[in-house]
Amino acid sequence: LFRSGGRGGQNKEAWTEKPWTSLVLIENASDPICVLNNSAAHNKMKVEYKYDYSPNNSWRCRLFIQDHCVAVGFGNKKNGKHAAAKKALEILKQMQSNVQNFNSAPSPMTSGDRLIPQERKQLKDIVVVENSVNPMSVLHDTALFNKVKLEYVFEAMADEKWKCKVFFDDQLLAEGVDFKKNVKRCAATEAVDLLKQTRPTMINHMRAGPSAEAIPRSQICGPTTPETYNRNKINEDNIGNRLLRKMGWAGGGLGKEGEGIAEPIVVKESFSREGLGLHHENSPKVNKRNIIQMIKNYASSNSQENLTFSNELTNEERKQIHEVARRNGLKSKSFGKGASRYLVVSRKRRTEDLINELKQVGQVAGYQLLMPGSHQV
């Protein structure tokens, strides 16, 4: 069930009074269920799915818009819902000659009461984002970065083979033919190769590993030795000291023969799920004040380079750095796995600004721009 609208009774009456035929489609996704849900949210209308079990061991899914049954789908619950949404979308498209077509992230601009849909991004304006060797991941990251819709369309062919077409904002990019298991990767590879031949490619070197200038753990660690915590000696007027002396203690170790501890119990920091008695003589603790000061200095400086922390930190310590970076309006992301995982703190940049900087200097804050025809890896 998907409902939109405010909490008050007035808003509820507003969406119940609207006829289902007035729903305006917002096509910002390839999945029909998402299209209907987003359209209902935009129009402040109600979409509802109702299931009935059929005698032939399948389910019937009825799709209602504003309590009006628009379409019916059959199959298991998942397939029946998808079939009903697909049929409803076809019916609504036939009813509407002018469908509002929006890009995924920004909202359309308005002029009075009239909606002005955004212009579709042309393939000549695309910048390839290469964060992985997997062509499908490259296309996914490229679509997100350029704010375009990525879609794969499959078509069965003879000899058990399939054809897969790749679209950016409904513009055909490339296609591939192979067996069903491999056809998507085949088409994605063709699309990436075509884009690299004609469009600039942005490579993220932050995934390659921490740089030589990465901040070591020792630089953000604070003193954790017992001497540090005991630098303020307990005076003789301390209440515990006085109680012990009344019981006959004259100094030194506790116990009848003085064989017990001679110094107060040391209070130590504890990270994550470390228990009592766990010792890290060779691994001093990270001082959060040092982290805060270091990130504040970076945020207030004019440095355009990234702040990279080495892979010596624990999960809990990286979590603290993420929190401090977020509070200071910075981006942070961890790369790598296991003992090789490290963290990079960087400035937030608009896509257009980053591309302009890369075109001028070639490399900015871990990103490098390769022009078409370059074979550099």
GROMACS .gro file of C-alpha atoms in nm:
model
  377
    1LEU     CA    1   0.000   0.000   0.000
    2PHE     CA    2   0.134   0.340  -0.095
    3ARG     CA    3  -0.025   0.656   0.034
    4SER     CA    4   0.083   1.016   0.020
    5GLY     CA    5  -0.045   1.332   0.182
    6GLY     CA    6  -0.029   1.506   0.518
    7ARG     CA    7  -0.144   1.388   0.856
    8GLY     CA    8  -0.437   1.621   0.886
    9GLY     CA    9  -0.794   1.539   0.779
   10GLN     CA   10  -0.797   1.813   0.515
   11ASN     CA   11  -0.507   1.660   0.323
   12LYS     CA   12  -0.664   1.314   0.345
   13GLU     CA   13  -0.988   1.446   0.194
   14ALA     CA   14  -0.785   1.618  -0.081
   15TRP     CA   15  -0.641   1.294  -0.217
   16THR     CA   16  -0.962   1.095  -0.173
   17GLU     CA   17  -1.158   1.346  -0.382
   18LYS     CA   18  -0.922   1.335  -0.682
   19PRO     CA   19  -1.034   1.108  -0.970
   20TRP     CA   20  -0.787   0.839  -1.072
   21THR     CA   21  -0.792   0.960  -1.431
   22SER     CA   22  -0.624   1.288  -1.324
   23LEU     CA   23  -0.300   1.112  -1.223
   24VAL     CA   24   0.000   1.259  -1.409
   25LEU     CA   25   0.280   1.010  -1.470
   26ILE     CA   26   0.629   1.092  -1.346
   27GLU     CA   27   0.864   0.864  -1.538
   28ASN     CA   28   1.182   0.882  -1.334
   29ALA     CA   29   1.243   0.507  -1.308
   30SER     CA   30   1.241   0.199  -1.530
   31ASP     CA   31   1.037  -0.019  -1.293
   32PRO     CA   32   0.658   0.029  -1.337
   33ILE     CA   33   0.593  -0.010  -0.962
   34CYS     CA   34   0.837   0.272  -0.884
   35VAL     CA   35   0.685   0.490  -1.158
   36LEU     CA   36   0.335   0.447  -1.010
   37ASN     CA   37   0.453   0.509  -0.654
   38ASN     CA   38   0.645   0.823  -0.752
   39SER     CA   39   0.353   0.946  -0.961
   40ALA     CA   40   0.112   0.891  -0.670
   41ALA     CA   41   0.342   1.085  -0.436
   42HIS     CA   42   0.367   1.373  -0.684
   43ASN     CA   43  -0.011   1.384  -0.740
   44LYS     CA   44  -0.096   1.319  -0.373
   45MET     CA   45  -0.303   1.017  -0.466
   46LYS     CA   46  -0.337   0.662  -0.334
   47VAL     CA   47  -0.208   0.341  -0.496
   48GLU     CA   48  -0.311   0.009  -0.342
   49TYR     CA   49  -0.247  -0.358  -0.424
   50LYS     CA   50  -0.492  -0.632  -0.318
   51TYR     CA   51  -0.418  -1.005  -0.345
   52ASP     CA   52  -0.654  -1.302  -0.391
   53TYR     CA   53  -0.547  -1.666  -0.401
   54SER     CA   54  -0.662  -1.840  -0.719
   55PRO     CA   55  -0.763  -2.209  -0.745
   56ASN     CA   56  -0.479  -2.278  -0.991
   57ASN     CA   57  -0.216  -2.224  -0.719
   58SER     CA   58  -0.143  -1.867  -0.826
   59TRP     CA   59  -0.224  -1.521  -0.697
   60ARG     CA   60  -0.439  -1.249  -0.848
   61CYS     CA   61  -0.315  -0.896  -0.780
   62ARG     CA   62  -0.557  -0.608  -0.832
   63LEU     CA   63  -0.414  -0.257  -0.857
   64PHE     CA   64  -0.631   0.029  -0.729
   65ILE     CA   65  -0.576   0.401  -0.784
   66GLN     CA   66  -0.801   0.618  -0.570
   67ASP     CA   67  -1.001   0.302  -0.482
   68HIS     CA   68  -1.065   0.232  -0.853
   69CYS     CA   69  -0.945  -0.102  -0.993
   70VAL     CA   70  -0.724  -0.015  -1.290
   71ALA     CA   71  -0.546  -0.343  -1.373
   72VAL     CA   72  -0.511  -0.708  -1.272
   73GLY     CA   73  -0.202  -0.932  -1.276
   74PHE     CA   74  -0.152  -1.306  -1.216
   75GLY     CA   75   0.138  -1.521  -1.093
   76ASN     CA   76   0.313  -1.540  -0.759
   77LYS     CA   77   0.283  -1.235  -0.537
   78LYS     CA   78   0.593  -1.066  -0.679
   79ASN     CA   79   0.521  -1.134  -1.047
   80GLY     CA   80   0.150  -1.061  -1.010
   81LYS     CA   81   0.222  -0.719  -0.861
   82HIS     CA   82   0.469  -0.637  -1.135
   83ALA     CA   83   0.227  -0.751  -1.408
   84ALA     CA   84  -0.057  -0.542  -1.264
   85ALA     CA   85   0.166  -0.234  -1.239
   86LYS     CA   86   0.285  -0.283  -1.597
   87LYS     CA   87  -0.072  -0.307  -1.730
   88ALA     CA   88  -0.183  -0.004  -1.527
   89LEU     CA   89   0.109   0.197  -1.664
   90GLU     CA   90   0.014   0.105  -2.022
   91ILE     CA   91  -0.348   0.210  -1.960
   92LEU     CA   92  -0.243   0.543  -1.808
   93LYS     CA   93  -0.004   0.614  -2.096
   94GLN     CA   94  -0.278   0.554  -2.348
   95MET     CA   95  -0.503   0.798  -2.163
   96GLN     CA   96  -0.241   1.072  -2.145
   97SER     CA   97  -0.090   1.219  -2.456
   98ASN     CA   98   0.159   1.442  -2.273
   99VAL     CA   99   0.355   1.254  -2.008
  100GLN     CA  100   0.582   1.454  -1.781
  101ASN     CA  101   0.933   1.310  -1.816
  102PHE     CA  102   1.169   1.397  -1.530
  103ASN     CA  103   1.531   1.321  -1.451
  104SER     CA  104   1.592   1.130  -1.130
  105ALA     CA  105   1.746   1.380  -0.890
  106PRO     CA  106   1.645   1.746  -0.940
  107SER     CA  107   1.286   1.866  -0.937
  108PRO     CA  108   1.148   2.044  -1.244
  109MET     CA  109   1.134   2.423  -1.243
  110THR     CA  110   0.794   2.588  -1.226
  111SER     CA  111   0.657   2.895  -1.398
  112GLY     CA  112   0.338   2.996  -1.223
  113ASP     CA  113   0.110   2.691  -1.231
  114ARG     CA  114   0.281   2.541  -1.537
  115LEU     CA  115   0.544   2.266  -1.503
  116ILE     CA  116   0.854   2.296  -1.719
  117PRO     CA  117   1.022   1.953  -1.760
  118GLN     CA  118   1.402   1.948  -1.760
  119GLU     CA  119   1.585   1.894  -2.084
  120ARG     CA  120   1.714   1.544  -2.148
  121LYS     CA  121   2.091   1.514  -2.116
  122GLN     CA  122   2.260   1.438  -2.447
  123LEU     CA  123   2.513   1.157  -2.485
  124LYS     CA  124   2.774   1.410  -2.597
  125ASP     CA  125   2.761   1.565  -2.247
  126ILE     CA  126   2.824   1.239  -2.059
  127VAL     CA  127   3.139   1.192  -1.849
  128VAL     CA  128   3.239   0.829  -1.786
  129VAL     CA  129   3.306   0.745  -1.420
  130GLU     CA  130   3.542   0.449  -1.384
  131ASN     CA  131   3.543   0.326  -1.025
  132SER     CA  132   3.552  -0.044  -1.107
  133VAL     CA  133   3.664  -0.297  -1.367
  134ASN     CA  134   3.308  -0.429  -1.387
  135PRO     CA  135   3.140  -0.262  -1.691
  136MET     CA  136   2.793  -0.277  -1.530
  137SER     CA  137   2.928  -0.096  -1.223
  138VAL     CA  138   3.091   0.164  -1.449
  139LEU     CA  139   2.759   0.231  -1.624
  140HIS     CA  140   2.576   0.250  -1.291
  141ASP     CA  141   2.826   0.501  -1.145
  142THR     CA  142   2.825   0.700  -1.471
  143ALA     CA  143   2.445   0.725  -1.467
  144LEU     CA  144   2.442   0.843  -1.105
  145PHE     CA  145   2.717   1.098  -1.162
  146ASN     CA  146   2.553   1.244  -1.475
  147LYS     CA  147   2.200   1.220  -1.329
  148VAL     CA  148   2.059   1.014  -1.614
  149LYS     CA  149   1.838   0.705  -1.618
  150LEU     CA  150   2.011   0.375  -1.700
  151GLU     CA  151   1.794   0.102  -1.850
  152TYR     CA  152   1.855  -0.247  -1.991
  153VAL     CA  153   1.601  -0.390  -2.238
  154PHE     CA  154   1.610  -0.763  -2.316
  155GLU     CA  155   1.478  -0.941  -2.625
  156ALA     CA  156   1.471  -1.317  -2.689
  157MET     CA  157   1.629  -1.436  -3.014
  158ALA     CA  158   1.681  -1.764  -3.197
  159ASP     CA  159   1.924  -2.037  -3.083
  160GLU     CA  160   1.853  -1.960  -2.714
  161LYS     CA  161   2.034  -1.630  -2.742
  162TRP     CA  162   1.924  -1.290  -2.614
  163LYS     CA  163   1.974  -0.931  -2.722
  164CYS     CA  164   2.031  -0.664  -2.458
  165LYS     CA  165   2.006  -0.291  -2.534
  166VAL     CA  166   2.152  -0.021  -2.306
  167PHE     CA  167   1.973   0.313  -2.280
  168PHE     CA  168   2.071   0.643  -2.116
  169ASP     CA  169   1.761   0.862  -2.072
  170ASP     CA  170   1.579   0.656  -2.340
  171GLN     CA  171   1.869   0.710  -2.586
  172LEU     CA  172   2.015   0.388  -2.730
  173LEU     CA  173   2.377   0.359  -2.628
  174ALA     CA  174   2.482   0.007  -2.734
  175GLU     CA  175   2.356  -0.349  -2.764
  176GLY     CA  176   2.497  -0.699  -2.729
  177VAL     CA  177   2.394  -1.051  -2.824
  178ASP     CA  178   2.485  -1.356  -2.616
  179PHE     CA  179   2.333  -1.624  -2.397
  180LYS     CA  180   2.103  -1.495  -2.125
  181LYS     CA  181   2.361  -1.534  -1.848
  182ASN     CA  182   2.622  -1.316  -2.023
  183VAL     CA  183   2.421  -1.083  -2.243
  184LYS     CA  184   2.392  -0.798  -1.990
  185ARG     CA  185   2.768  -0.786  -1.931
  186CYS     CA  186   2.827  -0.809  -2.307
  187ALA     CA  187   2.604  -0.507  -2.376
  188ALA     CA  188   2.752  -0.311  -2.084
  189THR     CA  189   3.106  -0.376  -2.214
  190GLU     CA  190   3.007  -0.249  -2.560
  191ALA     CA  191   2.850   0.062  -2.404
  192VAL     CA  192   3.154   0.143  -2.189
  193ASP     CA  193   3.396   0.093  -2.481
  194LEU     CA  194   3.187   0.322  -2.700
  195LEU     CA  195   3.168   0.593  -2.434
  196LYS     CA  196   3.543   0.583  -2.368
  197GLN     CA  197   3.613   0.632  -2.739
  198THR     CA  198   3.408   0.951  -2.755
  199ARG     CA  199   3.374   1.090  -2.402
  200PRO     CA  200   3.622   1.187  -2.125
  201THR     CA  201   3.674   0.931  -1.848
  202MET     CA  202   3.707   1.024  -1.482
  203ILE     CA  203   3.913   0.776  -1.278
  204ASN     CA  204   3.892   0.760  -0.899
  205HIS     CA  205   4.243   0.688  -0.770
  206MET     CA  206   4.122   0.689  -0.408
  207ARG     CA  207   4.027   0.323  -0.451
  208ALA     CA  208   4.384   0.226  -0.544
  209GLY     CA  209   4.501   0.237  -0.181
  210PRO     CA  210   4.616   0.496   0.074
  211SER     CA  211   4.867   0.749  -0.056
  212ALA     CA  212   5.219   0.787   0.080
  213GLU     CA  213   5.097   1.099   0.264
  214ALA     CA  214   4.830   0.905   0.455
  215ILE     CA  215   4.803   1.009   0.820
  216PRO     CA  216   4.947   0.732   1.041
  217ARG     CA  217   4.773   0.615   1.355
  218SER     CA  218   5.046   0.752   1.579
  219GLN     CA  219   4.968   1.107   1.464
  220ILE     CA  220   4.617   1.103   1.609
  221CYS     CA  221   4.688   0.895   1.917
  222GLY     CA  222   4.688   1.041   2.266
  223PRO     CA  223   4.886   0.922   2.568
  224THR     CA  224   4.730   0.621   2.740
  225THR     CA  225   5.005   0.507   2.978
  226PRO     CA  226   4.932   0.473   3.351
  227GLU     CA  227   5.172   0.759   3.421
  228THR     CA  228   4.948   0.989   3.220
  229TYR     CA  229   4.640   0.909   3.426
  230ASN     CA  230   4.830   0.927   3.755
  231ARG     CA  231   5.008   1.254   3.685
  232ASN     CA  232   4.787   1.411   3.958
  233LYS     CA  233   4.894   1.222   4.267
  234ILE     CA  234   4.635   1.142   4.533
  235ASN     CA  235   4.691   1.373   4.828
  236GLU     CA  236   4.684   1.269   5.192
  237ASP     CA  237   4.358   1.458   5.246
  238ASN     CA  238   4.185   1.225   4.995
  239ILE     CA  239   3.891   1.048   5.164
  240GLY     CA  240   4.007   0.705   5.055
  241ASN     CA  241   4.357   0.775   5.180
  242ARG     CA  242   4.223   0.884   5.519
  243LEU     CA  243   3.994   0.580   5.555
  244LEU     CA  244   4.283   0.342   5.484
  245ARG     CA  245   4.506   0.517   5.736
  246LYS     CA  246   4.237   0.485   6.004
  247MET     CA  247   4.242   0.109   5.942
  248GLY     CA  248   4.617   0.097   5.998
  249TRP     CA  249   4.754   0.141   5.649
  250ALA     CA  250   5.082   0.336   5.657
  251GLY     CA  251   5.150   0.352   5.283
  252GLY     CA  252   5.283   0.112   5.022
  253GLY     CA  253   5.091  -0.192   4.907
  254LEU     CA  254   4.757  -0.304   5.043
  255GLY     CA  255   4.713  -0.614   5.257
  256LYS     CA  256   4.850  -0.737   5.588
  257GLU     CA  257   5.198  -0.788   5.447
  258GLY     CA  258   5.180  -0.500   5.193
  259GLU     CA  259   5.164  -0.747   4.904
  260GLY     CA  260   4.865  -0.576   4.730
  261ILE     CA  261   4.856  -0.293   4.478
  262ALA     CA  262   5.038   0.026   4.571
  263GLU     CA  263   4.876   0.256   4.312
  264PRO     CA  264   4.510   0.337   4.245
  265ILE     CA  265   4.331   0.152   3.966
  266VAL     CA  266   4.397   0.323   3.631
  267VAL     CA  267   4.099   0.440   3.424
  268LYS     CA  268   4.151   0.364   3.055
  269GLU     CA  269   3.956   0.440   2.739
  270SER     CA  270   3.759   0.155   2.580
  271PHE     CA  271   3.668   0.139   2.210
  272SER     CA  272   3.401  -0.076   2.048
  273ARG     CA  273   3.337  -0.400   2.241
  274GLU     CA  274   3.672  -0.430   2.417
  275GLY     CA  275   3.627  -0.583   2.760
  276LEU     CA  276   3.793  -0.526   3.095
  277GLY     CA  277   4.143  -0.662   3.117
  278LEU     CA  278   4.219  -0.626   2.745
  279HIS     CA  279   4.560  -0.463   2.710
  280HIS     CA  280   4.709  -0.283   2.410
  281GLU     CA  281   5.060  -0.200   2.524
  282ASN     CA  282   5.177  -0.172   2.163
  283SER     CA  283   4.861  -0.001   2.031
  284PRO     CA  284   4.793   0.340   2.188
  285LYS     CA  285   4.440   0.474   2.173
  286VAL     CA  286   4.319   0.734   1.927
  287ASN     CA  287   4.257   1.074   2.083
  288LYS     CA  288   3.924   1.211   1.959
  289ARG     CA  289   4.033   1.568   2.035
  290ASN     CA  290   4.320   1.526   1.793
  291ILE     CA  291   4.078   1.403   1.526
  292ILE     CA  292   3.840   1.695   1.580
  293GLN     CA  293   4.121   1.952   1.566
  294MET     CA  294   4.279   1.796   1.256
  295ILE     CA  295   3.951   1.786   1.061
  296LYS     CA  296   3.854   2.138   1.173
  297ASN     CA  297   4.189   2.268   1.048
  298TYR     CA  298   4.134   2.093   0.715
  299ALA     CA  299   3.779   2.227   0.679
  300SER     CA  300   3.890   2.586   0.745
  301SER     CA  301   4.195   2.567   0.515
  302ASN     CA  302   4.216   2.627   0.139
  303SER     CA  303   4.363   2.284   0.068
  304GLN     CA  304   4.198   2.105  -0.225
  305GLU     CA  305   4.368   1.772  -0.155
  306ASN     CA  306   4.202   1.490   0.036
  307LEU     CA  307   4.270   1.396   0.396
  308THR     CA  308   4.363   1.027   0.397
  309PHE     CA  309   4.390   0.815   0.712
  310SER     CA  310   4.596   0.497   0.704
  311ASN     CA  311   4.465   0.141   0.730
  312GLU     CA  312   4.587   0.108   1.091
  313LEU     CA  313   4.254   0.230   1.233
  314THR     CA  314   3.980   0.008   1.372
  315ASN     CA  315   3.614   0.014   1.261
  316GLU     CA  316   3.516   0.212   1.571
  317GLU     CA  317   3.792   0.469   1.516
  318ARG     CA  318   3.693   0.516   1.150
  319LYS     CA  319   3.334   0.563   1.266
  320GLN     CA  320   3.444   0.854   1.486
  321ILE     CA  321   3.623   1.018   1.193
  322HIS     CA  322   3.312   0.979   0.974
  323GLU     CA  323   3.100   1.154   1.240
  324VAL     CA  324   3.344   1.442   1.286
  325ALA     CA  325   3.376   1.491   0.909
  326ARG     CA  326   2.998   1.501   0.868
  327ARG     CA  327   2.963   1.763   1.143
  328ASN     CA  328   3.214   1.983   0.963
  329GLY     CA  329   3.034   1.964   0.627
  330LEU     CA  330   3.285   1.726   0.464
  331LYS     CA  331   3.252   1.397   0.276
  332SER     CA  332   3.413   1.077   0.405
  333LYS     CA  333   3.434   0.728   0.262
  334SER     CA  334   3.620   0.409   0.349
  335PHE     CA  335   3.787   0.194   0.083
  336GLY     CA  336   3.934  -0.155   0.087
  337LYS     CA  337   3.849  -0.462   0.293
  338GLY     CA  338   3.965  -0.608   0.622
  339ALA     CA  339   4.310  -0.502   0.735
  340SER     CA  340   4.358  -0.299   0.414
  341ARG     CA  341   4.059  -0.069   0.478
  342TYR     CA  342   4.142   0.303   0.496
  343LEU     CA  343   3.945   0.626   0.506
  344VAL     CA  344   3.941   0.941   0.290
  345VAL     CA  345   3.794   1.277   0.398
  346SER     CA  346   3.729   1.524   0.115
  347ARG     CA  347   3.541   1.843   0.034
  348LYS     CA  348   3.194   1.841  -0.116
  349ARG     CA  349   3.206   1.952  -0.480
  350ARG     CA  350   2.937   2.012  -0.736
  351THR     CA  351   2.965   1.784  -1.037
  352GLU     CA  352   3.010   2.076  -1.276
  353ASP     CA  353   3.283   2.233  -1.062
  354LEU     CA  354   3.476   1.907  -1.036
  355ILE     CA  355   3.463   1.850  -1.413
  356ASN     CA  356   3.576   2.208  -1.484
  357GLU     CA  357   3.871   2.173  -1.243
  358LEU     CA  358   3.970   1.840  -1.397
  359LYS     CA  359   3.961   1.987  -1.749
  360GLN     CA  360   4.195   2.264  -1.637
  361VAL     CA  361   4.452   2.072  -1.433
  362GLY     CA  362   4.388   1.705  -1.520
  363GLN     CA  363   4.393   1.573  -1.162
  364VAL     CA  364   4.210   1.700  -0.852
  365ALA     CA  365   4.176   1.540  -0.507
  366GLY     CA  366   4.228   1.180  -0.618
  367TYR     CA  367   4.034   1.215  -0.946
  368GLN     CA  368   4.195   1.212  -1.291
  369LEU     CA  369   4.036   1.300  -1.623
  370LEU     CA  370   4.142   1.106  -1.934
  371MET     CA  371   4.038   1.243  -2.270
  372PRO     CA  372   3.906   1.017  -2.548
  373GLY     CA  373   4.178   0.814  -2.723
  374SER     CA  374   4.406   0.802  -2.417
  375HIS     CA  375   4.526   0.452  -2.329
  376GLN     CA  376   4.654   0.541  -1.984
  377VAL     CA  377   4.530   0.317  -1.706
   0.00000   0.00000   0.00000
